[in-house]
Amino acid sequence: NSDALIYLSKNDAFPLTIIEAFSYGLPIFATTVGAIPEIVDENVGMINESLDEDELIKNFEVLAAKKLL
């Protein structure tokens, strides 16, 4: 059982893990690599521009406040 998928990657063309998470209705929190920005939008999760720890925490809190989690 999971409440969300956190997918932090520096390099990935088209992660099937995200598609699998969609099939379970999980919100997605991912980095901007490959095709991720084309498949994750504000209705299903959030894209983070970098792997900066402070930015990740801030944006994850925004996602939680949207009640997607």
mmCIF file of the N, C-alpha and C atoms, coordinates in Angstrom:
data_MODEL
# 
_entry.id   MODEL 
# 
loop_
_atom_site.group_PDB 
_atom_site.id 
_atom_site.type_symbol 
_atom_site.label_atom_id 
_atom_site.label_alt_id 
_atom_site.label_comp_id 
_atom_site.label_asym_id 
_atom_site.label_entity_id 
_atom_site.label_seq_id 
_atom_site.pdbx_PDB_ins_code 
_atom_site.Cartn_x 
_atom_site.Cartn_y 
_atom_site.Cartn_z 
_atom_site.occupancy 
_atom_site.B_iso_or_equiv 
_atom_site.pdbx_formal_charge 
_atom_site.auth_seq_id 
_atom_site.auth_comp_id 
_atom_site.auth_asym_id 
_atom_site.auth_atom_id 
_atom_site.pdbx_PDB_model_num 
ATOM 1   N N  . ASN A 1 1  ? 0.836  -1.184 0.000   1.00 0.00 ? 1  ASN A N  1 
ATOM 2   C CA . ASN A 1 1  ? 0.000  0.000  0.000   1.00 0.00 ? 1  ASN A CA 1 
ATOM 3   C C  . ASN A 1 1  ? 0.875  1.238  0.000   1.00 0.00 ? 1  ASN A C  1 
ATOM 4   N N  . SER A 1 2  ? 0.599  2.126  -0.922  1.00 0.00 ? 2  SER A N  1 
ATOM 5   C CA . SER A 1 2  ? 1.335  3.385  -1.023  1.00 0.00 ? 2  SER A CA 1 
ATOM 6   C C  . SER A 1 2  ? 0.365  4.535  -1.158  1.00 0.00 ? 2  SER A C  1 
ATOM 7   N N  . ASP A 1 3  ? 0.797  5.699  -0.688  1.00 0.00 ? 3  ASP A N  1 
ATOM 8   C CA . ASP A 1 3  ? -0.021 6.899  -0.807  1.00 0.00 ? 3  ASP A CA 1 
ATOM 9   C C  . ASP A 1 3  ? 0.385  7.745  -2.001  1.00 0.00 ? 3  ASP A C  1 
ATOM 10  N N  . ALA A 1 4  ? 1.607  7.556  -2.495  1.00 0.00 ? 4  ALA A N  1 
ATOM 11  C CA . ALA A 1 4  ? 2.116  8.350  -3.610  1.00 0.00 ? 4  ALA A CA 1 
ATOM 12  C C  . ALA A 1 4  ? 3.355  7.674  -4.180  1.00 0.00 ? 4  ALA A C  1 
ATOM 13  N N  . LEU A 1 5  ? 3.745  8.115  -5.390  1.00 0.00 ? 5  LEU A N  1 
ATOM 14  C CA . LEU A 1 5  ? 5.009  7.678  -5.974  1.00 0.00 ? 5  LEU A CA 1 
ATOM 15  C C  . LEU A 1 5  ? 5.941  8.880  -5.987  1.00 0.00 ? 5  LEU A C  1 
ATOM 16  N N  . ILE A 1 6  ? 7.085  8.718  -5.361  1.00 0.00 ? 6  ILE A N  1 
ATOM 17  C CA . ILE A 1 6  ? 8.127  9.744  -5.417  1.00 0.00 ? 6  ILE A CA 1 
ATOM 18  C C  . ILE A 1 6  ? 9.197  9.195  -6.342  1.00 0.00 ? 6  ILE A C  1 
ATOM 19  N N  . TYR A 1 7  ? 9.370  9.860  -7.489  1.00 0.00 ? 7  TYR A N  1 
ATOM 20  C CA . TYR A 1 7  ? 10.271 9.356  -8.525  1.00 0.00 ? 7  TYR A CA 1 
ATOM 21  C C  . TYR A 1 7  ? 11.307 10.436 -8.827  1.00 0.00 ? 7  TYR A C  1 
ATOM 22  N N  . LEU A 1 8  ? 12.458 10.341 -8.182  1.00 0.00 ? 8  LEU A N  1 
ATOM 23  C CA . LEU A 1 8  ? 13.514 11.336 -8.345  1.00 0.00 ? 8  LEU A CA 1 
ATOM 24  C C  . LEU A 1 8  ? 14.628 10.722 -9.179  1.00 0.00 ? 8  LEU A C  1 
ATOM 25  N N  . SER A 1 9  ? 14.819 11.262 -10.366 1.00 0.00 ? 9  SER A N  1 
ATOM 26  C CA . SER A 1 9  ? 15.788 10.700 -11.289 1.00 0.00 ? 9  SER A CA 1 
ATOM 27  C C  . SER A 1 9  ? 16.526 11.817 -12.012 1.00 0.00 ? 9  SER A C  1 
ATOM 28  N N  . LYS A 1 10 ? 17.773 11.546 -12.359 1.00 0.00 ? 10 LYS A N  1 
ATOM 29  C CA . LYS A 1 10 ? 18.554 12.483 -13.160 1.00 0.00 ? 10 LYS A CA 1 
ATOM 30  C C  . LYS A 1 10 ? 18.462 12.150 -14.642 1.00 0.00 ? 10 LYS A C  1 
ATOM 31  N N  . ASN A 1 11 ? 18.093 10.899 -14.964 1.00 0.00 ? 11 ASN A N  1 
ATOM 32  C CA . ASN A 1 11 ? 18.077 10.481 -16.359 1.00 0.00 ? 11 ASN A CA 1 
ATOM 33  C C  . ASN A 1 11 ? 17.103 9.318  -16.528 1.00 0.00 ? 11 ASN A C  1 
ATOM 34  N N  . ASP A 1 12 ? 16.066 9.539  -17.307 1.00 0.00 ? 12 ASP A N  1 
ATOM 35  C CA . ASP A 1 12 ? 15.103 8.480  -17.603 1.00 0.00 ? 12 ASP A CA 1 
ATOM 36  C C  . ASP A 1 12 ? 14.242 8.952  -18.771 1.00 0.00 ? 12 ASP A C  1 
ATOM 37  N N  . ALA A 1 13 ? 14.169 8.183  -19.798 1.00 0.00 ? 13 ALA A N  1 
ATOM 38  C CA . ALA A 1 13 ? 13.421 8.591  -20.994 1.00 0.00 ? 13 ALA A CA 1 
ATOM 39  C C  . ALA A 1 13 ? 11.908 8.518  -20.783 1.00 0.00 ? 13 ALA A C  1 
ATOM 40  N N  . PHE A 1 14 ? 11.416 7.355  -20.393 1.00 0.00 ? 14 PHE A N  1 
ATOM 41  C CA . PHE A 1 14 ? 9.972  7.160  -20.211 1.00 0.00 ? 14 PHE A CA 1 
ATOM 42  C C  . PHE A 1 14 ? 9.757  6.094  -19.135 1.00 0.00 ? 14 PHE A C  1 
ATOM 43  N N  . PRO A 1 15 ? 9.688  6.509  -17.874 1.00 0.00 ? 15 PRO A N  1 
ATOM 44  C CA . PRO A 1 15 ? 9.619  5.541  -16.781 1.00 0.00 ? 15 PRO A CA 1 
ATOM 45  C C  . PRO A 1 15 ? 8.271  4.833  -16.686 1.00 0.00 ? 15 PRO A C  1 
ATOM 46  N N  . LEU A 1 16 ? 8.293  3.536  -16.853 1.00 0.00 ? 16 LEU A N  1 
ATOM 47  C CA . LEU A 1 16 ? 7.060  2.746  -16.753 1.00 0.00 ? 16 LEU A CA 1 
ATOM 48  C C  . LEU A 1 16 ? 6.513  2.721  -15.332 1.00 0.00 ? 16 LEU A C  1 
ATOM 49  N N  . THR A 1 17 ? 7.371  2.967  -14.360 1.00 0.00 ? 17 THR A N  1 
ATOM 50  C CA . THR A 1 17 ? 6.922  3.009  -12.971 1.00 0.00 ? 17 THR A CA 1 
ATOM 51  C C  . THR A 1 17 ? 5.841  4.072  -12.787 1.00 0.00 ? 17 THR A C  1 
ATOM 52  N N  . ILE A 1 18 ? 5.973  5.176  -13.463 1.00 0.00 ? 18 ILE A N  1 
ATOM 53  C CA . ILE A 1 18 ? 4.964  6.240  -13.366 1.00 0.00 ? 18 ILE A CA 1 
ATOM 54  C C  . ILE A 1 18 ? 3.646  5.774  -13.970 1.00 0.00 ? 18 ILE A C  1 
ATOM 55  N N  . ILE A 1 19 ? 3.692  5.097  -15.095 1.00 0.00 ? 19 ILE A N  1 
ATOM 56  C CA . ILE A 1 19 ? 2.476  4.570  -15.716 1.00 0.00 ? 19 ILE A CA 1 
ATOM 57  C C  . ILE A 1 19 ? 1.804  3.570  -14.790 1.00 0.00 ? 19 ILE A C  1 
ATOM 58  N N  . GLU A 1 20 ? 2.595  2.735  -14.147 1.00 0.00 ? 20 GLU A N  1 
ATOM 59  C CA . GLU A 1 20 ? 2.041  1.773  -13.192 1.00 0.00 ? 20 GLU A CA 1 
ATOM 60  C C  . GLU A 1 20 ? 1.380  2.488  -12.014 1.00 0.00 ? 20 GLU A C  1 
ATOM 61  N N  . ALA A 1 21 ? 2.005  3.549  -11.516 1.00 0.00 ? 21 ALA A N  1 
ATOM 62  C CA . ALA A 1 21 ? 1.417  4.310  -10.407 1.00 0.00 ? 21 ALA A CA 1 
ATOM 63  C C  . ALA A 1 21 ? 0.092  4.942  -10.832 1.00 0.00 ? 21 ALA A C  1 
ATOM 64  N N  . PHE A 1 22 ? 0.020  5.426  -12.083 1.00 0.00 ? 22 PHE A N  1 
ATOM 65  C CA . PHE A 1 22 ? -1.247 5.957  -12.607 1.00 0.00 ? 22 PHE A CA 1 
ATOM 66  C C  . PHE A 1 22 ? -2.346 4.909  -12.529 1.00 0.00 ? 22 PHE A C  1 
ATOM 67  N N  . SER A 1 23 ? -2.008 3.676  -12.853 1.00 0.00 ? 23 SER A N  1 
ATOM 68  C CA . SER A 1 23 ? -3.024 2.621  -12.878 1.00 0.00 ? 23 SER A CA 1 
ATOM 69  C C  . SER A 1 23 ? -3.611 2.359  -11.492 1.00 0.00 ? 23 SER A C  1 
ATOM 70  N N  . TYR A 1 24 ? -2.868 2.729  -10.448 1.00 0.00 ? 24 TYR A N  1 
ATOM 71  C CA . TYR A 1 24 ? -3.353 2.593  -9.077  1.00 0.00 ? 24 TYR A CA 1 
ATOM 72  C C  . TYR A 1 24 ? -3.936 3.898  -8.531  1.00 0.00 ? 24 TYR A C  1 
ATOM 73  N N  . GLY A 1 25 ? -3.934 4.938  -9.354  1.00 0.00 ? 25 GLY A N  1 
ATOM 74  C CA . GLY A 1 25 ? -4.476 6.223  -8.930  1.00 0.00 ? 25 GLY A CA 1 
ATOM 75  C C  . GLY A 1 25 ? -3.603 6.978  -7.950  1.00 0.00 ? 25 GLY A C  1 
ATOM 76  N N  . LEU A 1 26 ? -2.306 6.681  -7.947  1.00 0.00 ? 26 LEU A N  1 
ATOM 77  C CA . LEU A 1 26 ? -1.397 7.352  -7.017  1.00 0.00 ? 26 LEU A CA 1 
ATOM 78  C C  . LEU A 1 26 ? -0.953 8.708  -7.561  1.00 0.00 ? 26 LEU A C  1 
ATOM 79  N N  . PRO A 1 27 ? -0.861 9.712  -6.710  1.00 0.00 ? 27 PRO A N  1 
ATOM 80  C CA . PRO A 1 27 ? -0.261 10.973 -7.146  1.00 0.00 ? 27 PRO A CA 1 
ATOM 81  C C  . PRO A 1 27 ? 1.238  10.769 -7.365  1.00 0.00 ? 27 PRO A C  1 
ATOM 82  N N  . ILE A 1 28 ? 1.798  11.528 -8.295  1.00 0.00 ? 28 ILE A N  1 
ATOM 83  C CA . ILE A 1 28 ? 3.190  11.386 -8.696  1.00 0.00 ? 28 ILE A CA 1 
ATOM 84  C C  . ILE A 1 28 ? 3.968  12.631 -8.299  1.00 0.00 ? 28 ILE A C  1 
ATOM 85  N N  . PHE A 1 29 ? 5.126  12.440 -7.705  1.00 0.00 ? 29 PHE A N  1 
ATOM 86  C CA . PHE A 1 29 ? 6.059  13.532 -7.415  1.00 0.00 ? 29 PHE A CA 1 
ATOM 87  C C  . PHE A 1 29 ? 7.358  13.141 -8.103  1.00 0.00 ? 29 PHE A C  1 
ATOM 88  N N  . ALA A 1 30 ? 7.738  13.864 -9.155  1.00 0.00 ? 30 ALA A N  1 
ATOM 89  C CA . ALA A 1 30 ? 8.872  13.444 -9.981  1.00 0.00 ? 30 ALA A CA 1 
ATOM 90  C C  . ALA A 1 30 ? 9.718  14.635 -10.410 1.00 0.00 ? 30 ALA A C  1 
ATOM 91  N N  . THR A 1 31 ? 10.908 14.323 -10.912 1.00 0.00 ? 31 THR A N  1 
ATOM 92  C CA . THR A 1 31 ? 11.798 15.350 -11.438 1.00 0.00 ? 31 THR A CA 1 
ATOM 93  C C  . THR A 1 31 ? 11.565 15.529 -12.940 1.00 0.00 ? 31 THR A C  1 
ATOM 94  N N  . THR A 1 32 ? 12.055 16.651 -13.444 1.00 0.00 ? 32 THR A N  1 
ATOM 95  C CA . THR A 1 32 ? 11.887 17.002 -14.845 1.00 0.00 ? 32 THR A CA 1 
ATOM 96  C C  . THR A 1 32 ? 12.962 16.343 -15.696 1.00 0.00 ? 32 THR A C  1 
ATOM 97  N N  . VAL A 1 33 ? 12.714 15.115 -16.107 1.00 0.00 ? 33 VAL A N  1 
ATOM 98  C CA . VAL A 1 33 ? 13.631 14.415 -17.011 1.00 0.00 ? 33 VAL A CA 1 
ATOM 99  C C  . VAL A 1 33 ? 12.808 13.649 -18.041 1.00 0.00 ? 33 VAL A C  1 
ATOM 100 N N  . GLY A 1 34 ? 13.390 13.448 -19.195 1.00 0.00 ? 34 GLY A N  1 
ATOM 101 C CA . GLY A 1 34 ? 12.731 12.661 -20.236 1.00 0.00 ? 34 GLY A CA 1 
ATOM 102 C C  . GLY A 1 34 ? 11.316 13.128 -20.521 1.00 0.00 ? 34 GLY A C  1 
ATOM 103 N N  . ALA A 1 35 ? 10.398 12.184 -20.648 1.00 0.00 ? 35 ALA A N  1 
ATOM 104 C CA . ALA A 1 35 ? 9.008  12.475 -20.990 1.00 0.00 ? 35 ALA A CA 1 
ATOM 105 C C  . ALA A 1 35 ? 8.129  12.747 -19.766 1.00 0.00 ? 35 ALA A C  1 
ATOM 106 N N  . ILE A 1 36 ? 8.714  12.743 -18.580 1.00 0.00 ? 36 ILE A N  1 
ATOM 107 C CA . ILE A 1 36 ? 7.919  12.913 -17.362 1.00 0.00 ? 36 ILE A CA 1 
ATOM 108 C C  . ILE A 1 36 ? 7.068  14.186 -17.402 1.00 0.00 ? 36 ILE A C  1 
ATOM 109 N N  . PRO A 1 37 ? 7.606  15.335 -17.807 1.00 0.00 ? 37 PRO A N  1 
ATOM 110 C CA . PRO A 1 37 ? 6.761  16.534 -17.838 1.00 0.00 ? 37 PRO A CA 1 
ATOM 111 C C  . PRO A 1 37 ? 5.571  16.423 -18.804 1.00 0.00 ? 37 PRO A C  1 
ATOM 112 N N  . GLU A 1 38 ? 5.667  15.548 -19.773 1.00 0.00 ? 38 GLU A N  1 
ATOM 113 C CA . GLU A 1 38 ? 4.571  15.368 -20.727 1.00 0.00 ? 38 GLU A CA 1 
ATOM 114 C C  . GLU A 1 38 ? 3.466  14.469 -20.182 1.00 0.00 ? 38 GLU A C  1 
ATOM 115 N N  . ILE A 1 39 ? 3.768  13.658 -19.172 1.00 0.00 ? 39 ILE A N  1 
ATOM 116 C CA . ILE A 1 39 ? 2.758  12.731 -18.671 1.00 0.00 ? 39 ILE A CA 1 
ATOM 117 C C  . ILE A 1 39 ? 2.262  13.055 -17.263 1.00 0.00 ? 39 ILE A C  1 
ATOM 118 N N  . VAL A 1 40 ? 2.983  13.908 -16.540 1.00 0.00 ? 40 VAL A N  1 
ATOM 119 C CA . VAL A 1 40 ? 2.555  14.295 -15.193 1.00 0.00 ? 40 VAL A CA 1 
ATOM 120 C C  . VAL A 1 40 ? 2.181  15.771 -15.221 1.00 0.00 ? 40 VAL A C  1 
ATOM 121 N N  . ASP A 1 41 ? 0.941  16.071 -14.839 1.00 0.00 ? 41 ASP A N  1 
ATOM 122 C CA . ASP A 1 41 ? 0.521  17.470 -14.735 1.00 0.00 ? 41 ASP A CA 1 
ATOM 123 C C  . ASP A 1 41 ? -0.028 17.740 -13.344 1.00 0.00 ? 41 ASP A C  1 
ATOM 124 N N  . GLU A 1 42 ? -0.499 18.956 -13.107 1.00 0.00 ? 42 GLU A N  1 
ATOM 125 C CA . GLU A 1 42 ? -0.948 19.346 -11.772 1.00 0.00 ? 42 GLU A CA 1 
ATOM 126 C C  . GLU A 1 42 ? -2.182 18.588 -11.299 1.00 0.00 ? 42 GLU A C  1 
ATOM 127 N N  . ASN A 1 43 ? -2.869 17.897 -12.195 1.00 0.00 ? 43 ASN A N  1 
ATOM 128 C CA . ASN A 1 43 ? -4.033 17.106 -11.801 1.00 0.00 ? 43 ASN A CA 1 
ATOM 129 C C  . ASN A 1 43 ? -3.654 15.757 -11.196 1.00 0.00 ? 43 ASN A C  1 
ATOM 130 N N  . VAL A 1 44 ? -2.469 15.291 -11.504 1.00 0.00 ? 44 VAL A N  1 
ATOM 131 C CA . VAL A 1 44 ? -2.064 13.960 -11.026 1.00 0.00 ? 44 VAL A CA 1 
ATOM 132 C C  . VAL A 1 44 ? -0.809 13.986 -10.163 1.00 0.00 ? 44 VAL A C  1 
ATOM 133 N N  . GLY A 1 45 ? -0.215 15.150 -9.989  1.00 0.00 ? 45 GLY A N  1 
ATOM 134 C CA . GLY A 1 45 ? 0.981  15.215 -9.173  1.00 0.00 ? 45 GLY A CA 1 
ATOM 135 C C  . GLY A 1 45 ? 1.734  16.503 -9.347  1.00 0.00 ? 45 GLY A C  1 
ATOM 136 N N  . MET A 1 46 ? 3.047  16.418 -9.227  1.00 0.00 ? 46 MET A N  1 
ATOM 137 C CA . MET A 1 46 ? 3.889  17.603 -9.304  1.00 0.00 ? 46 MET A CA 1 
ATOM 138 C C  . MET A 1 46 ? 5.253  17.234 -9.864  1.00 0.00 ? 46 MET A C  1 
ATOM 139 N N  . ILE A 1 47 ? 5.782  18.132 -10.659 1.00 0.00 ? 47 ILE A N  1 
ATOM 140 C CA . ILE A 1 47 ? 7.128  17.997 -11.223 1.00 0.00 ? 47 ILE A CA 1 
ATOM 141 C C  . ILE A 1 47 ? 8.061  18.931 -10.459 1.00 0.00 ? 47 ILE A C  1 
ATOM 142 N N  . ASN A 1 48 ? 9.215  18.423 -10.086 1.00 0.00 ? 48 ASN A N  1 
ATOM 143 C CA . ASN A 1 48 ? 10.226 19.234 -9.426  1.00 0.00 ? 48 ASN A CA 1 
ATOM 144 C C  . ASN A 1 48 ? 11.367 19.475 -10.405 1.00 0.00 ? 48 ASN A C  1 
ATOM 145 N N  . GLU A 1 49 ? 11.804 20.713 -10.501 1.00 0.00 ? 49 GLU A N  1 
ATOM 146 C CA . GLU A 1 49 ? 12.822 21.087 -11.494 1.00 0.00 ? 49 GLU A CA 1 
ATOM 147 C C  . GLU A 1 49 ? 14.220 20.561 -11.175 1.00 0.00 ? 49 GLU A C  1 
ATOM 148 N N  . SER A 1 50 ? 14.506 20.308 -9.905  1.00 0.00 ? 50 SER A N  1 
ATOM 149 C CA . SER A 1 50 ? 15.862 19.891 -9.561  1.00 0.00 ? 50 SER A CA 1 
ATOM 150 C C  . SER A 1 50 ? 15.832 18.860 -8.440  1.00 0.00 ? 50 SER A C  1 
ATOM 151 N N  . LEU A 1 51 ? 17.002 18.432 -8.057  1.00 0.00 ? 51 LEU A N  1 
ATOM 152 C CA . LEU A 1 51 ? 17.136 17.510 -6.934  1.00 0.00 ? 51 LEU A CA 1 
ATOM 153 C C  . LEU A 1 51 ? 17.595 18.236 -5.672  1.00 0.00 ? 51 LEU A C  1 
ATOM 154 N N  . ASP A 1 52 ? 17.494 19.569 -5.664  1.00 0.00 ? 52 ASP A N  1 
ATOM 155 C CA . ASP A 1 52 ? 17.847 20.359 -4.493  1.00 0.00 ? 52 ASP A CA 1 
ATOM 156 C C  . ASP A 1 52 ? 16.946 19.970 -3.321  1.00 0.00 ? 52 ASP A C  1 
ATOM 157 N N  . GLU A 1 53 ? 17.544 19.592 -2.204  1.00 0.00 ? 53 GLU A N  1 
ATOM 158 C CA . GLU A 1 53 ? 16.793 19.063 -1.062  1.00 0.00 ? 53 GLU A CA 1 
ATOM 159 C C  . GLU A 1 53 ? 15.743 20.052 -0.539  1.00 0.00 ? 53 GLU A C  1 
ATOM 160 N N  . ASP A 1 54 ? 16.109 21.315 -0.395  1.00 0.00 ? 54 ASP A N  1 
ATOM 161 C CA . ASP A 1 54 ? 15.157 22.309 0.122   1.00 0.00 ? 54 ASP A CA 1 
ATOM 162 C C  . ASP A 1 54 ? 13.976 22.495 -0.829  1.00 0.00 ? 54 ASP A C  1 
ATOM 163 N N  . GLU A 1 55 ? 14.271 22.529 -2.128  1.00 0.00 ? 55 GLU A N  1 
ATOM 164 C CA . GLU A 1 55 ? 13.202 22.671 -3.117  1.00 0.00 ? 55 GLU A CA 1 
ATOM 165 C C  . GLU A 1 55 ? 12.292 21.437 -3.122  1.00 0.00 ? 55 GLU A C  1 
ATOM 166 N N  . LEU A 1 56 ? 12.877 20.249 -2.989  1.00 0.00 ? 56 LEU A N  1 
ATOM 167 C CA . LEU A 1 56 ? 12.082 19.028 -2.944  1.00 0.00 ? 56 LEU A CA 1 
ATOM 168 C C  . LEU A 1 56 ? 11.117 19.043 -1.755  1.00 0.00 ? 56 LEU A C  1 
ATOM 169 N N  . ILE A 1 57 ? 11.619 19.422 -0.597  1.00 0.00 ? 57 ILE A N  1 
ATOM 170 C CA . ILE A 1 57 ? 10.777 19.467 0.603   1.00 0.00 ? 57 ILE A CA 1 
ATOM 171 C C  . ILE A 1 57 ? 9.656  20.475 0.429   1.00 0.00 ? 57 ILE A C  1 
ATOM 172 N N  . LYS A 1 58 ? 9.997  21.671 -0.038  1.00 0.00 ? 58 LYS A N  1 
ATOM 173 C CA . LYS A 1 58 ? 8.989  22.719 -0.220  1.00 0.00 ? 58 LYS A CA 1 
ATOM 174 C C  . LYS A 1 58 ? 7.897  22.270 -1.192  1.00 0.00 ? 58 LYS A C  1 
ATOM 175 N N  . ASN A 1 59 ? 8.295  21.711 -2.321  1.00 0.00 ? 59 ASN A N  1 
ATOM 176 C CA . ASN A 1 59 ? 7.309  21.305 -3.320  1.00 0.00 ? 59 ASN A CA 1 
ATOM 177 C C  . ASN A 1 59 ? 6.507  20.084 -2.894  1.00 0.00 ? 59 ASN A C  1 
ATOM 178 N N  . PHE A 1 60 ? 7.126  19.191 -2.115  1.00 0.00 ? 60 PHE A N  1 
ATOM 179 C CA . PHE A 1 60 ? 6.367  18.048 -1.613  1.00 0.00 ? 60 PHE A CA 1 
ATOM 180 C C  . PHE A 1 60 ? 5.296  18.526 -0.638  1.00 0.00 ? 60 PHE A C  1 
ATOM 181 N N  . GLU A 1 61 ? 5.613  19.538 0.159   1.00 0.00 ? 61 GLU A N  1 
ATOM 182 C CA . GLU A 1 61 ? 4.626  20.115 1.067   1.00 0.00 ? 61 GLU A CA 1 
ATOM 183 C C  . GLU A 1 61 ? 3.485  20.756 0.285   1.00 0.00 ? 61 GLU A C  1 
ATOM 184 N N  . VAL A 1 62 ? 3.792  21.372 -0.846  1.00 0.00 ? 62 VAL A N  1 
ATOM 185 C CA . VAL A 1 62 ? 2.747  21.945 -1.706  1.00 0.00 ? 62 VAL A CA 1 
ATOM 186 C C  . VAL A 1 62 ? 1.846  20.833 -2.229  1.00 0.00 ? 62 VAL A C  1 
ATOM 187 N N  . LEU A 1 63 ? 2.432  19.732 -2.665  1.00 0.00 ? 63 LEU A N  1 
ATOM 188 C CA . LEU A 1 63 ? 1.653  18.593 -3.160  1.00 0.00 ? 63 LEU A CA 1 
ATOM 189 C C  . LEU A 1 63 ? 0.737  18.050 -2.054  1.00 0.00 ? 63 LEU A C  1 
ATOM 190 N N  . ALA A 1 64 ? 1.271  17.945 -0.849  1.00 0.00 ? 64 ALA A N  1 
ATOM 191 C CA . ALA A 1 64 ? 0.471  17.456 0.274   1.00 0.00 ? 64 ALA A CA 1 
ATOM 192 C C  . ALA A 1 64 ? -0.678 18.422 0.578   1.00 0.00 ? 64 ALA A C  1 
ATOM 193 N N  . ALA A 1 65 ? -0.427 19.717 0.465   1.00 0.00 ? 65 ALA A N  1 
ATOM 194 C CA . ALA A 1 65 ? -1.468 20.710 0.734   1.00 0.00 ? 65 ALA A CA 1 
ATOM 195 C C  . ALA A 1 65 ? -2.572 20.663 -0.305  1.00 0.00 ? 65 ALA A C  1 
ATOM 196 N N  . LYS A 1 66 ? -2.252 20.219 -1.512  1.00 0.00 ? 66 LYS A N  1 
ATOM 197 C CA . LYS A 1 66 ? -3.266 20.080 -2.557  1.00 0.00 ? 66 LYS A CA 1 
ATOM 198 C C  . LYS A 1 66 ? -4.195 18.897 -2.283  1.00 0.00 ? 66 LYS A C  1 
ATOM 199 N N  . LYS A 1 67 ? -3.840 18.135 -1.247  1.00 0.00 ? 67 LYS A N  1 
ATOM 200 C CA . LYS A 1 67 ? -4.606 16.973 -0.826  1.00 0.00 ? 67 LYS A CA 1 
ATOM 201 C C  . LYS A 1 67 ? -4.626 15.865 -1.900  1.00 0.00 ? 67 LYS A C  1 
ATOM 202 N N  . LEU A 1 68 ? -3.594 15.831 -2.718  1.00 0.00 ? 68 LEU A N  1 
ATOM 203 C CA . LEU A 1 68 ? -3.460 14.725 -3.659  1.00 0.00 ? 68 LEU A CA 1 
ATOM 204 C C  . LEU A 1 68 ? -2.900 13.495 -2.957  1.00 0.00 ? 68 LEU A C  1 
ATOM 205 N N  . LEU A 1 69 ? -2.293 13.706 -1.780  1.00 0.00 ? 69 LEU A N  1 
ATOM 206 C CA . LEU A 1 69 ? -1.726 12.570 -1.045  1.00 0.00 ? 69 LEU A CA 1 
ATOM 207 C C  . LEU A 1 69 ? -2.751 11.979 -0.126  1.00 0.00 ? 69 LEU A C  1 
# 
